XYZ file of C-alpha atoms in Angstrom:
223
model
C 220.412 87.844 0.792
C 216.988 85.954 1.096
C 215.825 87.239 -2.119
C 213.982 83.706 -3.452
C 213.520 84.115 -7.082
C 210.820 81.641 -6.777
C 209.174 82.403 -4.196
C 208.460 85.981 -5.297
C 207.520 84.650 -8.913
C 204.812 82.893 -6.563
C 203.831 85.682 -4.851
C 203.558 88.160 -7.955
C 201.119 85.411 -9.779
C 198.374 84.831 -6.845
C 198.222 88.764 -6.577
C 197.238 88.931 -10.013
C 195.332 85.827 -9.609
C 193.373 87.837 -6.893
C 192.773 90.548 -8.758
C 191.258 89.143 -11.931
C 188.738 86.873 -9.421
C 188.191 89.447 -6.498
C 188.707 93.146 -8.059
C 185.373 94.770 -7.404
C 186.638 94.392 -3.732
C 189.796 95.929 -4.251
C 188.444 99.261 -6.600
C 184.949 100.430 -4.734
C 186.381 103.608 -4.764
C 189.217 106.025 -3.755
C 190.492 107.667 -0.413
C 187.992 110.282 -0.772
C 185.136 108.521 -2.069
C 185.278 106.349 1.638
C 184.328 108.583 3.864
C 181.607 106.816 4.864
C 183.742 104.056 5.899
C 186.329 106.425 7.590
C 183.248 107.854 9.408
C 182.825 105.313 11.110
C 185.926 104.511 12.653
C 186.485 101.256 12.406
C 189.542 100.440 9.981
C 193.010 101.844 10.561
C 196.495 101.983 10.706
C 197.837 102.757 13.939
C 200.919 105.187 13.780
C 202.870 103.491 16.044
C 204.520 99.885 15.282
C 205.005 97.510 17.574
C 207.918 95.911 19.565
C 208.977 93.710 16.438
C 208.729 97.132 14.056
C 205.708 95.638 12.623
C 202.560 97.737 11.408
C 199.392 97.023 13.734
C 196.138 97.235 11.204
C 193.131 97.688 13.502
C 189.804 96.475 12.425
C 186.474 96.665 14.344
C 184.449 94.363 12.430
C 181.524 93.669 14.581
C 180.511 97.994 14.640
C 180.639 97.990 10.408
C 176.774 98.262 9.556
C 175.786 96.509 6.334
C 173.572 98.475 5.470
C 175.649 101.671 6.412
C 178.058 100.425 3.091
C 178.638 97.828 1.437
C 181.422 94.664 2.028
C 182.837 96.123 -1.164
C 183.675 99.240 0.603
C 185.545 97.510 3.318
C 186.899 95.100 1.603
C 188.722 98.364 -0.658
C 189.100 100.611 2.590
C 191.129 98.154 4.280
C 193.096 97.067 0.748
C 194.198 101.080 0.477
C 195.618 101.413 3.578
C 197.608 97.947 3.562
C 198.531 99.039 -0.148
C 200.178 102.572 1.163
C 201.700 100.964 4.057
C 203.424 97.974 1.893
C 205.410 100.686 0.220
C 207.274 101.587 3.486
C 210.635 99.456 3.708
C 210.457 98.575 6.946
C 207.230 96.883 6.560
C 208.545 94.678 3.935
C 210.441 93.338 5.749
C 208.885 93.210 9.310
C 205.518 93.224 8.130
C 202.131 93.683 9.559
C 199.408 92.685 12.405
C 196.325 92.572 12.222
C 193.543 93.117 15.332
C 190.094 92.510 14.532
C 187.202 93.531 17.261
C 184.326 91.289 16.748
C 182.387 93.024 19.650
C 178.997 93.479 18.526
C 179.229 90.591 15.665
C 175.582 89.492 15.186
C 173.145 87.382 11.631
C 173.750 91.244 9.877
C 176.663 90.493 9.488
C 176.833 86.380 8.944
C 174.185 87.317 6.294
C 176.872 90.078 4.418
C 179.481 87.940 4.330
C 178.821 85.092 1.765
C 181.355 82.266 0.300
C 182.445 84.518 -2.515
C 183.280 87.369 0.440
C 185.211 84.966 2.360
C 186.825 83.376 -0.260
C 188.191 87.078 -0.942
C 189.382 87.430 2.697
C 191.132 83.800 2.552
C 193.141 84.942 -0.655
C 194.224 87.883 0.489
C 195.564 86.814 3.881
C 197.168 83.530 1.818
C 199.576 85.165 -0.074
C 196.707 86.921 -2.666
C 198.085 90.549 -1.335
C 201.961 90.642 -0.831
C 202.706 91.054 2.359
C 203.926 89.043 5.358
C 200.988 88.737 7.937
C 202.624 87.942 10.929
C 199.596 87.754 13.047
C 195.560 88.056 13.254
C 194.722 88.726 16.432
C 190.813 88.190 17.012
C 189.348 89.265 20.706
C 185.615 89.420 21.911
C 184.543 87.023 19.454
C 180.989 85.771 19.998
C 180.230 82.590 19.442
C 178.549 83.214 15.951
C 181.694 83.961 14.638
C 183.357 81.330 15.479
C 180.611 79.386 13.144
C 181.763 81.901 10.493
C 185.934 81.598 11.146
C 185.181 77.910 10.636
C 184.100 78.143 6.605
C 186.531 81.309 6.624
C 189.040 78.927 7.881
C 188.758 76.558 4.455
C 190.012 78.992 2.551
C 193.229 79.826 4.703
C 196.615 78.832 3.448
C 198.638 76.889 6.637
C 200.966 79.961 7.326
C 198.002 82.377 8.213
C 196.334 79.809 9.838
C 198.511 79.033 12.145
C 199.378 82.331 13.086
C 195.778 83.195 14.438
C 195.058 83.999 17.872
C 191.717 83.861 19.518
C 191.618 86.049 23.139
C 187.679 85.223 23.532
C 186.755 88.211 25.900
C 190.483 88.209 27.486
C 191.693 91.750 26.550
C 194.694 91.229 29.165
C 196.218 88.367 26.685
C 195.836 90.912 24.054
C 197.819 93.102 25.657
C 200.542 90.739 25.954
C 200.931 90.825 22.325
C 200.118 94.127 21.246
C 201.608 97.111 23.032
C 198.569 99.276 25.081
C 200.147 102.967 23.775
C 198.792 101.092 19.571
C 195.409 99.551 20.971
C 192.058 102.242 21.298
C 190.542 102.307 24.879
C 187.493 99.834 24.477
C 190.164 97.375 23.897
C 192.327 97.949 27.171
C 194.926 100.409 25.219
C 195.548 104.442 25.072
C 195.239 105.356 21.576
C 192.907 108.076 20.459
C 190.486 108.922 17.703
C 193.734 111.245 16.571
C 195.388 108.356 16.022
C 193.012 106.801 13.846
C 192.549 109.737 11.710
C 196.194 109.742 11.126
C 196.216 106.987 8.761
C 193.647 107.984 7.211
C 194.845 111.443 6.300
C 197.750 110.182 4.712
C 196.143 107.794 2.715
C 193.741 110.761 1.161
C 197.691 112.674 0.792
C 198.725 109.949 -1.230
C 195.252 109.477 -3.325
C 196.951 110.192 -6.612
C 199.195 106.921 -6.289
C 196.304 104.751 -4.767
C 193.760 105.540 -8.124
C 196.812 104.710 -10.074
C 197.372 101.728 -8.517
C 193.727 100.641 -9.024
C 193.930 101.618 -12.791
C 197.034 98.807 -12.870
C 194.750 96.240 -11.142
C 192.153 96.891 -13.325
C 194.716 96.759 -16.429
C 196.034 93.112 -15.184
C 192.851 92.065 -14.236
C 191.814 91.745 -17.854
C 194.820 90.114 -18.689
């Protein structure tokens, strides 16, 4: 078995350690309450895994509008849906990829994300949510977030670090990695607005155990 006793003693603490300093980012509200985030199409789950049997989490950060909702609501969006999909066995132990779409990254959105937002998003990719990251895959980054990756970057533990890609503008190296039949079509892939629904449905299915999830974080928060 590779059951470390250690190790997950580890892991348990910095989750709770992340949600006593970051939980008004993991709580902004439930399935239902996000439509305005689910709206807009631009976090999600894709239904299909990959070659590895790994979950692909899809993220289009540079078409989220500040002022459309708040980093909060993001932040808590994206939390829910890796929180359903880390009850799934399989994903445990193949675990998940990310894809983030900076297309259309501008100052709206260096001026929403702060220290204390970033700090967030370096815990939780660090071992602060448990879960094995295997890869963050960021394409049509604009040279203003690579300014912001490089504070973001600080707060990255060396696993996650060294397990992020950068494909500029190249969507054909992206495809390389991630098979075209998970990726939407302004990324080079064949996936439909179905698809992305699809995770989002089921999340809004399983509501009941996500707001009871969020009333234990709140419970060990205060701990």
């Amino acid at each position: 078995t590779n059951w470390n006793v250690v190790d997950a003693k580890e892991m348990f603490l910095t989750s709770v350690q992340q949600t006593k300093d970051f939980l008004p980012f993991m709580t902004a509200g439930s399935p239902f309450q996000l439509d305005k985030v689910w709206s807009k199409k631009i976090v999600w789950v894709s239904p299909k895994r990959d070659q590895w049997g790994r979950r692909v989490l899809i993220l289009r950060l540079g078409q989220w509008n500040p002022s459309d909702f708040s980093v909060q609501h993001l932040y808590t969006a994206t939390f829910s849906l890796l929180q359903m999909i880390s009850l799934e066995a399989v994903t445990q132990v193949a675990g998940t990829v990310f894809v983030a779409d900076m297309q259309g990254f501008g100052f709206k959105h260096l001026k929403a994300l702060g220290v204390e937002e970033l700090r967030c998003l370096g815990s939780f990719l660090s071992g602060g949510f448990p879960m094995w990251f295997r890869k963050l895959h960021i394409v049509n980054n604009p040279r203003l977030f690579n300014m912001l990756y490089s504070i973001l970057k600080g707060f990255l533990g060396p696993r996650i670090k060294d397990n992020v890609q950068f494909h500029g503008y190249q969507l054909p190296t992206l495809l390389e990695a991630v098979p075209a039949d998970i990726l939407p079509k302004d990324l080079g892939g064949q996936s439909n607005d179905a698809d992305i629904d699809l995770s989002v449905e089921a999340l809004k299915k399983n509501e009941d155990r996500v707001l009871a999830i969020m009333e234990q974080l709140k419970y060990l928060s205060q701990q």
